[in-house]
Tab-separated table of C-alpha atoms in Angstrom:
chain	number	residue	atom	x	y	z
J	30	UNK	CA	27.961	29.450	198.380
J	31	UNK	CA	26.734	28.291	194.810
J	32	UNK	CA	27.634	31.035	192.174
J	33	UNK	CA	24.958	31.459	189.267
J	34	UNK	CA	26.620	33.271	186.719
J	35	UNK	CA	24.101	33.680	184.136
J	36	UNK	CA	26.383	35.662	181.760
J	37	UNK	CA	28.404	32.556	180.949
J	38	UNK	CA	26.082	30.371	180.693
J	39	UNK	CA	25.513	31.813	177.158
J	40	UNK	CA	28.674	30.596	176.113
J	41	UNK	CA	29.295	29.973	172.584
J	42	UNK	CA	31.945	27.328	171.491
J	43	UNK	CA	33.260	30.363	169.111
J	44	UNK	CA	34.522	31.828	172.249
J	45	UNK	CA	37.320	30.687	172.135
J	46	UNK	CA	40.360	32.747	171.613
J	47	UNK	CA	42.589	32.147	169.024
J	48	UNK	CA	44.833	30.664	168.039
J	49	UNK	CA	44.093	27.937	170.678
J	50	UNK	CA	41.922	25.092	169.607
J	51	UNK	CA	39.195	23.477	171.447
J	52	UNK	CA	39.985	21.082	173.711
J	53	UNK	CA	39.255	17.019	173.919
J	54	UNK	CA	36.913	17.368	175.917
J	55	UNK	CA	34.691	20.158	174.464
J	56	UNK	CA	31.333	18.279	174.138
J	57	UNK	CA	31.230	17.375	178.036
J	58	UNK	CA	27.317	17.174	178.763
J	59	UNK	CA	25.314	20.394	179.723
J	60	UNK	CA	24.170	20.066	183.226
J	61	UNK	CA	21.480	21.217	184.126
J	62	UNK	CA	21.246	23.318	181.300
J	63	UNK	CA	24.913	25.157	182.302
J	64	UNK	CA	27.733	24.378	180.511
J	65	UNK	CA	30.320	21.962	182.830
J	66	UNK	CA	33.968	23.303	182.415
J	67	UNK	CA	35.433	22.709	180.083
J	68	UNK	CA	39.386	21.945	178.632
J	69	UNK	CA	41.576	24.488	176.369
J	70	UNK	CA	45.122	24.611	175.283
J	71	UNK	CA	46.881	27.798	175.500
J	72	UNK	CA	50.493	28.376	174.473
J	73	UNK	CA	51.966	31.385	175.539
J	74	UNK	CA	54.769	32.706	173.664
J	75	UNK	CA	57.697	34.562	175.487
J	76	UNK	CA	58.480	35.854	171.443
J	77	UNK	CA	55.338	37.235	171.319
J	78	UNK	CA	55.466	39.582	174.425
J	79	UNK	CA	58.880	40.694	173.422
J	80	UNK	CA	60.232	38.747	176.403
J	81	UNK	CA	62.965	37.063	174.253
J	82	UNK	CA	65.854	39.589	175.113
J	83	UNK	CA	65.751	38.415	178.769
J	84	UNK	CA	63.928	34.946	179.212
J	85	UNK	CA	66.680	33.052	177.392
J	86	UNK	CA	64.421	29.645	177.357
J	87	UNK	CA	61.516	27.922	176.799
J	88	UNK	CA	60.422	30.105	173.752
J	89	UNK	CA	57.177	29.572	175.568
J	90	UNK	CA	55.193	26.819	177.018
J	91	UNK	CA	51.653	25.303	176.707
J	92	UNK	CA	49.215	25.260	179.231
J	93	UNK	CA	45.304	23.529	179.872
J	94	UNK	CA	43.017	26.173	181.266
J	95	UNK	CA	39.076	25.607	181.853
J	96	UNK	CA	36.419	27.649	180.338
J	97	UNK	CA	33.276	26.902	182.065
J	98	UNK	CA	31.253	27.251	185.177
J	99	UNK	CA	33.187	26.156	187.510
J	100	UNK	CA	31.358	26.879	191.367
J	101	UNK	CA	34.795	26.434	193.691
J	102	UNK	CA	37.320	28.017	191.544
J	103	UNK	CA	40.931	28.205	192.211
J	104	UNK	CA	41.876	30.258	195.429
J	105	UNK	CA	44.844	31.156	197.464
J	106	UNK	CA	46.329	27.745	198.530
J	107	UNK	CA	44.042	26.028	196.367
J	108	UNK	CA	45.385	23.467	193.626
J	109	UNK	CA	43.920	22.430	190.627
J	110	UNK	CA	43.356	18.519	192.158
J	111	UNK	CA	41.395	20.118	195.175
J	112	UNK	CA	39.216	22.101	193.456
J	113	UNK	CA	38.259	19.296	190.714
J	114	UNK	CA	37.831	17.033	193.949
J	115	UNK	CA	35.146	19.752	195.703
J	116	UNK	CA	33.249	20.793	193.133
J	117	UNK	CA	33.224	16.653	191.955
J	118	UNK	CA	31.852	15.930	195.771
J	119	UNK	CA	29.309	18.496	195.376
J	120	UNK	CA	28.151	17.221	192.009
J	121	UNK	CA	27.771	13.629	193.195
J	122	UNK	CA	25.363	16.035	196.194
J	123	UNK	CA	23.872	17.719	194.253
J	124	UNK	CA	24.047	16.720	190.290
J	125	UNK	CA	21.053	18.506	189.148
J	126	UNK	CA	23.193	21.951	190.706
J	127	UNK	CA	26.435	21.723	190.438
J	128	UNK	CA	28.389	20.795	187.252
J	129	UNK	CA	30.916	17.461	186.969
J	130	UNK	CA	34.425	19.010	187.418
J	131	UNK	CA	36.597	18.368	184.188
J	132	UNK	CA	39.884	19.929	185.353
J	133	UNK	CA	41.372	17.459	187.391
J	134	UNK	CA	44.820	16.978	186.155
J	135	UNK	CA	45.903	13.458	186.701
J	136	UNK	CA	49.570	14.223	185.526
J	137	UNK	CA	51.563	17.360	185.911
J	138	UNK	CA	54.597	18.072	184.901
J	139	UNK	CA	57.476	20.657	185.975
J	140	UNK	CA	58.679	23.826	184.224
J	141	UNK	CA	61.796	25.524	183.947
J	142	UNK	CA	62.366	29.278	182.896
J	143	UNK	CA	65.813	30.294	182.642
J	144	UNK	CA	65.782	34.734	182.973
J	145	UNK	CA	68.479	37.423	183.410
J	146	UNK	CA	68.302	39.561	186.558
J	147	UNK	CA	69.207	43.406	187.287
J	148	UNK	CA	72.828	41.853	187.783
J	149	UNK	CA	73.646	39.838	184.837
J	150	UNK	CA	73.475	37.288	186.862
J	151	UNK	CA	71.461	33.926	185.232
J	152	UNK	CA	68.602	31.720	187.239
J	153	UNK	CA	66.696	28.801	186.092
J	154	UNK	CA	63.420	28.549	187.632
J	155	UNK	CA	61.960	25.315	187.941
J	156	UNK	CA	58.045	24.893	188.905
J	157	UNK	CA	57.100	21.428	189.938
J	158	UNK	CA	53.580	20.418	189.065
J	159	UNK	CA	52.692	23.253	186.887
J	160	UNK	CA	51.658	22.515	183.613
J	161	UNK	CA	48.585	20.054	183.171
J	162	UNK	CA	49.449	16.972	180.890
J	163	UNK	CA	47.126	14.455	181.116
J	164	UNK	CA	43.266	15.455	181.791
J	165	UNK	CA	41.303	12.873	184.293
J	166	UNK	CA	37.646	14.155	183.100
P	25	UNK	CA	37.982	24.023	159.526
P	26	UNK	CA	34.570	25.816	160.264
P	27	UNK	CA	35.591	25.552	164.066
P	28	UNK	CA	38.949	27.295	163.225
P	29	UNK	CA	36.808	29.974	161.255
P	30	UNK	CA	34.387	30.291	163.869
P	31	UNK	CA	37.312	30.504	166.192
P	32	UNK	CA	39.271	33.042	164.022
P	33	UNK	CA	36.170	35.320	163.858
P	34	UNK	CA	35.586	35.333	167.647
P	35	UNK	CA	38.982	36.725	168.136
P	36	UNK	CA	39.614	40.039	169.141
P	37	UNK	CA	42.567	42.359	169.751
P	38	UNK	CA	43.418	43.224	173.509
P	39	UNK	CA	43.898	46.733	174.841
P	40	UNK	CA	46.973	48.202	176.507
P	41	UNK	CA	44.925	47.794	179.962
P	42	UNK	CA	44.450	44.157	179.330
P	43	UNK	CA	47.504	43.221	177.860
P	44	UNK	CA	49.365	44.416	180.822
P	45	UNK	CA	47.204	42.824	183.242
P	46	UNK	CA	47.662	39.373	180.937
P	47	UNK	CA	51.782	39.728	181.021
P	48	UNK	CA	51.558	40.677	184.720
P	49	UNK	CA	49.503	37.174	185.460
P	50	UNK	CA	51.982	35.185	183.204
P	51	UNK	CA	54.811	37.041	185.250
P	52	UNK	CA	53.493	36.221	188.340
P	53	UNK	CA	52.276	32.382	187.554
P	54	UNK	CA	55.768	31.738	186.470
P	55	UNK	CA	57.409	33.991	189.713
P	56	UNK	CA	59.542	35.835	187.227
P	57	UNK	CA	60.274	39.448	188.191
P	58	UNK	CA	59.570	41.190	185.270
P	59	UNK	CA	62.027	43.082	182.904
P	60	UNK	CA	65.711	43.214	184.401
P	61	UNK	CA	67.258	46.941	184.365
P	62	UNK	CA	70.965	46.191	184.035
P	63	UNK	CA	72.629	48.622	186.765
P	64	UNK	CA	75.130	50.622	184.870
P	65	UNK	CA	77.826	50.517	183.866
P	66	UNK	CA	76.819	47.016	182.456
P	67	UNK	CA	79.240	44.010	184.004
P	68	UNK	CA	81.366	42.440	181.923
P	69	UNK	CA	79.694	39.550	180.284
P	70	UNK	CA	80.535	35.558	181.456
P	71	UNK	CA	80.449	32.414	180.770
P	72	UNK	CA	77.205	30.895	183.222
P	73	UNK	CA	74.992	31.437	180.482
P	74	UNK	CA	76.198	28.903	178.515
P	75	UNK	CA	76.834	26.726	181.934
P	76	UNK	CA	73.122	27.092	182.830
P	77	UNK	CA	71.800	26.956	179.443
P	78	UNK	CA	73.495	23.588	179.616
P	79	UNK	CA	71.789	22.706	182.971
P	80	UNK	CA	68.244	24.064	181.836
P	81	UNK	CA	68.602	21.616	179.163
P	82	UNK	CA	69.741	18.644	180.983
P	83	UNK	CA	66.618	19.753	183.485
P	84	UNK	CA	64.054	20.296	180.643
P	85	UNK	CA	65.245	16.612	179.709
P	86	UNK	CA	64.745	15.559	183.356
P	87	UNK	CA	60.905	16.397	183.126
P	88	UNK	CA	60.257	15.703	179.625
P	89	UNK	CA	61.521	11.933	180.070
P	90	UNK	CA	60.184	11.417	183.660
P	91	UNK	CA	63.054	10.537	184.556
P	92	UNK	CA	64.883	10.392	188.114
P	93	UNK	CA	68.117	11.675	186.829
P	94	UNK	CA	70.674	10.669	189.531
P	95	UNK	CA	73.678	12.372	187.575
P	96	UNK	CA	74.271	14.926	185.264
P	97	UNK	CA	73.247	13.947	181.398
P	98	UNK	CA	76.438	14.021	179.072
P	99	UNK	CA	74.306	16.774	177.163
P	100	UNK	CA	75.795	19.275	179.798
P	101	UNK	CA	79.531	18.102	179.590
P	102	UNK	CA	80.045	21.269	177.669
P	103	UNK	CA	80.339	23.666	180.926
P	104	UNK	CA	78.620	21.983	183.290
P	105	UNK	CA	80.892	18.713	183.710
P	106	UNK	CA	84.153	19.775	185.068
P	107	UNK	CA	86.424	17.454	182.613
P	108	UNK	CA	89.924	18.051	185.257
P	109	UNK	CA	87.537	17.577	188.684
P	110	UNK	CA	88.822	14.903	190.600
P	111	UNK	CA	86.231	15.366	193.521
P	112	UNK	CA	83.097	17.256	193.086
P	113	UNK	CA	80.034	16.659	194.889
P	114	UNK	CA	77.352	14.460	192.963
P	115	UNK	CA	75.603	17.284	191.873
P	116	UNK	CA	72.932	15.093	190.220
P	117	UNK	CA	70.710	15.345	193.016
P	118	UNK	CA	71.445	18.323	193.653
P	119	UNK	CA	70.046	19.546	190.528
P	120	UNK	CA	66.878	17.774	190.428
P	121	UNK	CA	66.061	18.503	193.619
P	122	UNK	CA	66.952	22.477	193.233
P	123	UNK	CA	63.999	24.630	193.046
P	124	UNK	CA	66.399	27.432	191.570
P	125	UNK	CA	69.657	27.859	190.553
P	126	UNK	CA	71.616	31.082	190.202
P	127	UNK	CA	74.643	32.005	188.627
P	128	UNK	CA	76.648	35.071	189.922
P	129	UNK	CA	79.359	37.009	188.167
P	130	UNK	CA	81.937	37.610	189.170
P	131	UNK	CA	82.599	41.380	190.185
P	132	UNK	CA	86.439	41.548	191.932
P	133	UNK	CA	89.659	40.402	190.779
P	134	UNK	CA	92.073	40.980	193.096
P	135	UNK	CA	95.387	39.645	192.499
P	136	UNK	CA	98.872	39.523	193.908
P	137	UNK	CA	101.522	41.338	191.984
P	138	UNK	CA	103.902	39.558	190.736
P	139	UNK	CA	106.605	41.637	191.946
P	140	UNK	CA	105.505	41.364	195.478
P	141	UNK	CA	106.869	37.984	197.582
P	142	UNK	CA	105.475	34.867	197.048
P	143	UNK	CA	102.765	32.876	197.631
P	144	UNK	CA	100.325	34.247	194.251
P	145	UNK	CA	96.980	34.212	194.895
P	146	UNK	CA	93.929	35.795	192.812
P	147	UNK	CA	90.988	36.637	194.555
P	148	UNK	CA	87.275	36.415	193.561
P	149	UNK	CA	84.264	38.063	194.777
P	150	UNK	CA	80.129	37.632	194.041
P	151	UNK	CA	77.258	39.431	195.051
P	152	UNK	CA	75.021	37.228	196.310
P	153	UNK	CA	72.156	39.804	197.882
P	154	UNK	CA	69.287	39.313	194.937
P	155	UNK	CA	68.792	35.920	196.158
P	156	UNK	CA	65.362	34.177	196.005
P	157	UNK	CA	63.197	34.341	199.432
P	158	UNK	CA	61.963	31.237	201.224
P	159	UNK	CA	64.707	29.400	199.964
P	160	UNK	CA	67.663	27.551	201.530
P	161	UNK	CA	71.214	26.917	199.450
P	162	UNK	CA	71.650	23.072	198.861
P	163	UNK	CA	75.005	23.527	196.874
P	164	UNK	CA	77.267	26.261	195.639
P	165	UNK	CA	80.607	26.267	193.511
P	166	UNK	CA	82.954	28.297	191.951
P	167	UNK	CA	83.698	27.157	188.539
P	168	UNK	CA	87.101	28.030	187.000
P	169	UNK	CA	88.690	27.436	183.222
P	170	UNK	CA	92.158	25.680	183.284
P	171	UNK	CA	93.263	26.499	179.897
P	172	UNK	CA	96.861	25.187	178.370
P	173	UNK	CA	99.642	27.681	178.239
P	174	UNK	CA	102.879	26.972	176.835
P	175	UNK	CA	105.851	25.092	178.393
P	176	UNK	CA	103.807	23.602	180.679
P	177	UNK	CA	104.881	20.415	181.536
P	178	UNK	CA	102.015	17.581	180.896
P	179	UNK	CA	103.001	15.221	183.601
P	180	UNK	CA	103.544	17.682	186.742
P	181	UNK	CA	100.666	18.080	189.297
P	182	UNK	CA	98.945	21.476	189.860
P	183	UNK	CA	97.702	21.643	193.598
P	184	UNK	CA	94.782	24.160	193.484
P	185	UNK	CA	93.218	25.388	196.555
P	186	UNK	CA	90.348	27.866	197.358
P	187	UNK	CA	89.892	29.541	200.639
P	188	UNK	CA	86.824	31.824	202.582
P	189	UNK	CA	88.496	35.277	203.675
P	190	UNK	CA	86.955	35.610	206.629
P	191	UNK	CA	88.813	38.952	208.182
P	192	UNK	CA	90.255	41.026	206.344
P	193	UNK	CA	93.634	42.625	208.393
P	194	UNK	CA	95.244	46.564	207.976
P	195	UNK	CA	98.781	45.474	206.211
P	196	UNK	CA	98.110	41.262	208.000
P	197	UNK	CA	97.318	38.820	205.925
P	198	UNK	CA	93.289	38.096	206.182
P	199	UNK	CA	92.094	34.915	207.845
P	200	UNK	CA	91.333	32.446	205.673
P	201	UNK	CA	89.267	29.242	205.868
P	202	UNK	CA	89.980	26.355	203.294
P	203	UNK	CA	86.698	25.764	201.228
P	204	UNK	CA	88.034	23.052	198.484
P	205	UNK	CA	91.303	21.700	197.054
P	206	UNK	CA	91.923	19.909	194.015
P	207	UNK	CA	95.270	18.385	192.224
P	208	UNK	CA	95.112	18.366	188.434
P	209	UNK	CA	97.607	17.736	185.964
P	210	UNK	CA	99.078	20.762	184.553
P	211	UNK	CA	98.840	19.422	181.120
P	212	UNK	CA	94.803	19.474	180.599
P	213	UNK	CA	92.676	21.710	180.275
P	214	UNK	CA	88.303	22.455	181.256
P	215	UNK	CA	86.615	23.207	183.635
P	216	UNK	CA	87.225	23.177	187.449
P	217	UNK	CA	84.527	23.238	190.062
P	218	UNK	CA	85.337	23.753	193.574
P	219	UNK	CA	83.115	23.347	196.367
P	220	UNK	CA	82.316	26.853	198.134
P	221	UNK	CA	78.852	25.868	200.090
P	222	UNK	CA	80.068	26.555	203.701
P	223	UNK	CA	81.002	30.236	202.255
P	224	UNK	CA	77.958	31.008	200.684
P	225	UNK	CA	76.145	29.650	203.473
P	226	UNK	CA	77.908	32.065	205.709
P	227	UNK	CA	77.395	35.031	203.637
P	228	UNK	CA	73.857	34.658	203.024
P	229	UNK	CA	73.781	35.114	206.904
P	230	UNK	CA	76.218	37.555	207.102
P	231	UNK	CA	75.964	39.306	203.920
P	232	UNK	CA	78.434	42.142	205.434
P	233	UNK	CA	80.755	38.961	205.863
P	234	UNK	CA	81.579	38.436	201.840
P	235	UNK	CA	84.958	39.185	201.584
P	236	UNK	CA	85.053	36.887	198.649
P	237	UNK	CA	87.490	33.782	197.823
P	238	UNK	CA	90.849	33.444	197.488
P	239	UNK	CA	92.848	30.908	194.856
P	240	UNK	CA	96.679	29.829	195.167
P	241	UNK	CA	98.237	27.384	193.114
P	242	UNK	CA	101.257	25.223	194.028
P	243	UNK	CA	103.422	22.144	192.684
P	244	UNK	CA	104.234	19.521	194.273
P	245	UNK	CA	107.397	20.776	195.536
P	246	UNK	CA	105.239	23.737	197.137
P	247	UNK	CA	106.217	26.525	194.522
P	248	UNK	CA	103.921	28.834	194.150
P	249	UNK	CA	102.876	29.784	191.112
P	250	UNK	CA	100.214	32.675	189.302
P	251	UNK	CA	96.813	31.409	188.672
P	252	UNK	CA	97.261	32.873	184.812
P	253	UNK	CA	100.805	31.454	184.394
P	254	UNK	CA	99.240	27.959	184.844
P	255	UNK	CA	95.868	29.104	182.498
P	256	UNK	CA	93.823	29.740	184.905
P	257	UNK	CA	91.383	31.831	182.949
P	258	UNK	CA	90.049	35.265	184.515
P	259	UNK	CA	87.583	38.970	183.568
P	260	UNK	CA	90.220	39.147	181.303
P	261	UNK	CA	89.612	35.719	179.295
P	262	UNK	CA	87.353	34.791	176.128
P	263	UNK	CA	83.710	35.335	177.171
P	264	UNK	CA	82.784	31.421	176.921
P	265	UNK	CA	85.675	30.675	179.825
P	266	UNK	CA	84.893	33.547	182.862
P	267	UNK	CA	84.724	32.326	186.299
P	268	UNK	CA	81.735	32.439	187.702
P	269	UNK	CA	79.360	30.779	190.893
P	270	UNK	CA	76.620	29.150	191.053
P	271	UNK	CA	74.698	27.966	193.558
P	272	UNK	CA	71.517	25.521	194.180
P	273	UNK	CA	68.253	26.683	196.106
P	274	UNK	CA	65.574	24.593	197.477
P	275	UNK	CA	62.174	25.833	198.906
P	276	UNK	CA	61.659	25.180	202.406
P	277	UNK	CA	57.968	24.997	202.095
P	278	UNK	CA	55.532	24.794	199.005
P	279	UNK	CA	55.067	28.221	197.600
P	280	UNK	CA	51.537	29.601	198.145
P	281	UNK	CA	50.107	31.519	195.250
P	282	UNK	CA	48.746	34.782	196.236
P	283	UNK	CA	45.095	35.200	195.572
P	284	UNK	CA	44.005	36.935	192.291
């Protein structure tokens, strides 16, 4: 089912937290008078939550997120791709209801955290397709 | 600079609720288990930091580049190149394909007295129960320092062999299985990697099975001879040169993110 979330729909561009700028594509079209999703960047800093004693490296990583409505958001199972492709099915539907999709990452790249455990002992996590590099809105 | 203003006034500071929740959804994004809480008394400190500092680097470089690295990058000669290996698996593709790698330290150092009859052996011992769920082991090794000691002679051959104990025998010697065996000359010195898959393979089974390894070392003649007379480097070694294992993991299926 279509949500209609009317509280975000009175999104304001100075929503956006700081210190993360707006994204490249921040002046996507309103459809039909909501506001399409739309692209951030976030870094999150391992410093910063006082992680540093035990995540040896990255110091943090960058990430895209969307801000907008997005009706088929991500859900167990569910990648990024999918959901872009859905909701971008549903738009070509029904474009006067449903919102273009802007979040379909076109390029994603792998991740590696590197952590202490309770043992001393040392792992390096690596996380293919995680973090969203190029944008295919 | 009016959109960083407008962006700067918009920004608010999160409570203890919400800044919880936030570290608890980075935490579980990135699978990481949260805050270790060292058992004590703390374990002597080693040397795989360094080794997989060295391999997170040579990874990081792996995805940065795009590149389909098919051998380790000289960046991780440091500790992760064994410079006296004469035979180690082409852990290249090992590493790119790992989903996680772990180092253990190493907890028991058994070793023959020297006063008892020969053969010398040293034996090692890892716990490897915290291990990741869902995953297989690709790889694992034992990685060992060779440093130089004095009046050793340059040109003889060290024959250095590691070996599973598999049962461990009231006043008997324990059955052993041979795991890896490498010559090297006695005169050089870095880092030795021997190939101890088959064990860990076994013990992640069996955990009740992990005896731990044993070392000998032998000339050619088929002396035997200590493992620190020939600079082998042990717990009680500079902090940079501790043995240690590590071993390679790859998921068997693609990780499902719980709903949230």
């Amino acid at each position: 089912a279509l949500r209609h979330n009317t509280q975000r729909r009175k999104k304001h561009k100075n929503d956006l937290p700081h210190p993360n700028r707006p994204g490249l594509f921040d002046q996507t079209p309103v459809s039909n008078g909501r506001h399409a999703c739309k692209k951030h960047e976030l870094y999150v800093s391992f410093s910063d939550l006082g992680w540093k004693d035990w995540v040896l490296a990255p110091p943090g990583y960058s990430a895209y997120y969307c801000d907008g409505e997005c009706d088929y958001p991500l859900g167990s199972c569910m990648n990024a791709t999918n959901h872009a492709l859905i909701q971008l099915v549903v738009h070509l539907i029904k474009p006067d209801e449903v919102p273009k999709a802007c979040c379909a990452p076109t390029k994603l790249s792998p991740i590696s955290v590197l952590f202490y455990d309770d043992n001393n002992n040392v792992i390096l996590k690596k996380h293919r397709n995680m973090v969203v590099k190029t944008c295919g809105c | 600079g009016q959109m960083e203003g407008m962006v700067h006034s918009s920004f608010r500071r999160l409570s203890g609720r919400e800044k919880k929740e936030m570290q608890k959804e980075i935490l579980s994004i990135l699978g990481l288990p949260g805050r270790p809480r060292p058992h004590p008394p703390l374990r002597p400190p080693s040397s795989a930091p360094l080794f997989m500092l060295d391999l997170y680097h040579a990874v990081s470089a792996e995805g940065d580049e795009g590149l389909s690295v098919g051998f380790i990058p000289e960046s991780v000669s440091h500790a992760a190149l064994p410079t006296l290996s004469t035979h180690t698996p082409p852990l290249g593709t090992v590493v790119s394909e790992a989903d996680t790698v772990m180092s253990f330290v190493n907890l028991v150092e058994h070793e023959r007295d020297l006063l008892q009859p020969r053969p010398y052996w040293k034996e090692f011992r890892f716990d490897l129960t915290p291990l990741p769920q869902g995953e297989t082991v690709t790889a694992a090794e034992f990685r060992i320092y060779k440093s130089l000691t004095v009046g050793q002679k340059a040109n003889r051959t060290l024959h250095i062999s590691v070996y599973e104990i598999q049962r461990e025998k009231r006043h008997r010697e324990p059955e052993l299985v041979l795991l890896d065996m490498q010559s090297v000359p006695a005169g050089q010195e870095g880092w030795l990697a021997f190939d101890v898959t088959s064990a860990s393979n076994h013990w992640l089974l069996q955990p009740r099975s992990n005896l731990g390894i044993r070392l000998y070392v032998e000339m050619e003649d088929d002396r035997s001879l200590s493992a620190g007379w020939v600079g082998l480097v042990g717990r009680r070694g500079p902090r940079s040169k501790q043995p240690f294992m590590v071993t390679f993991f790859r998921a068997s299926q693609a990780p499902c993110r719980p709903p949230r």
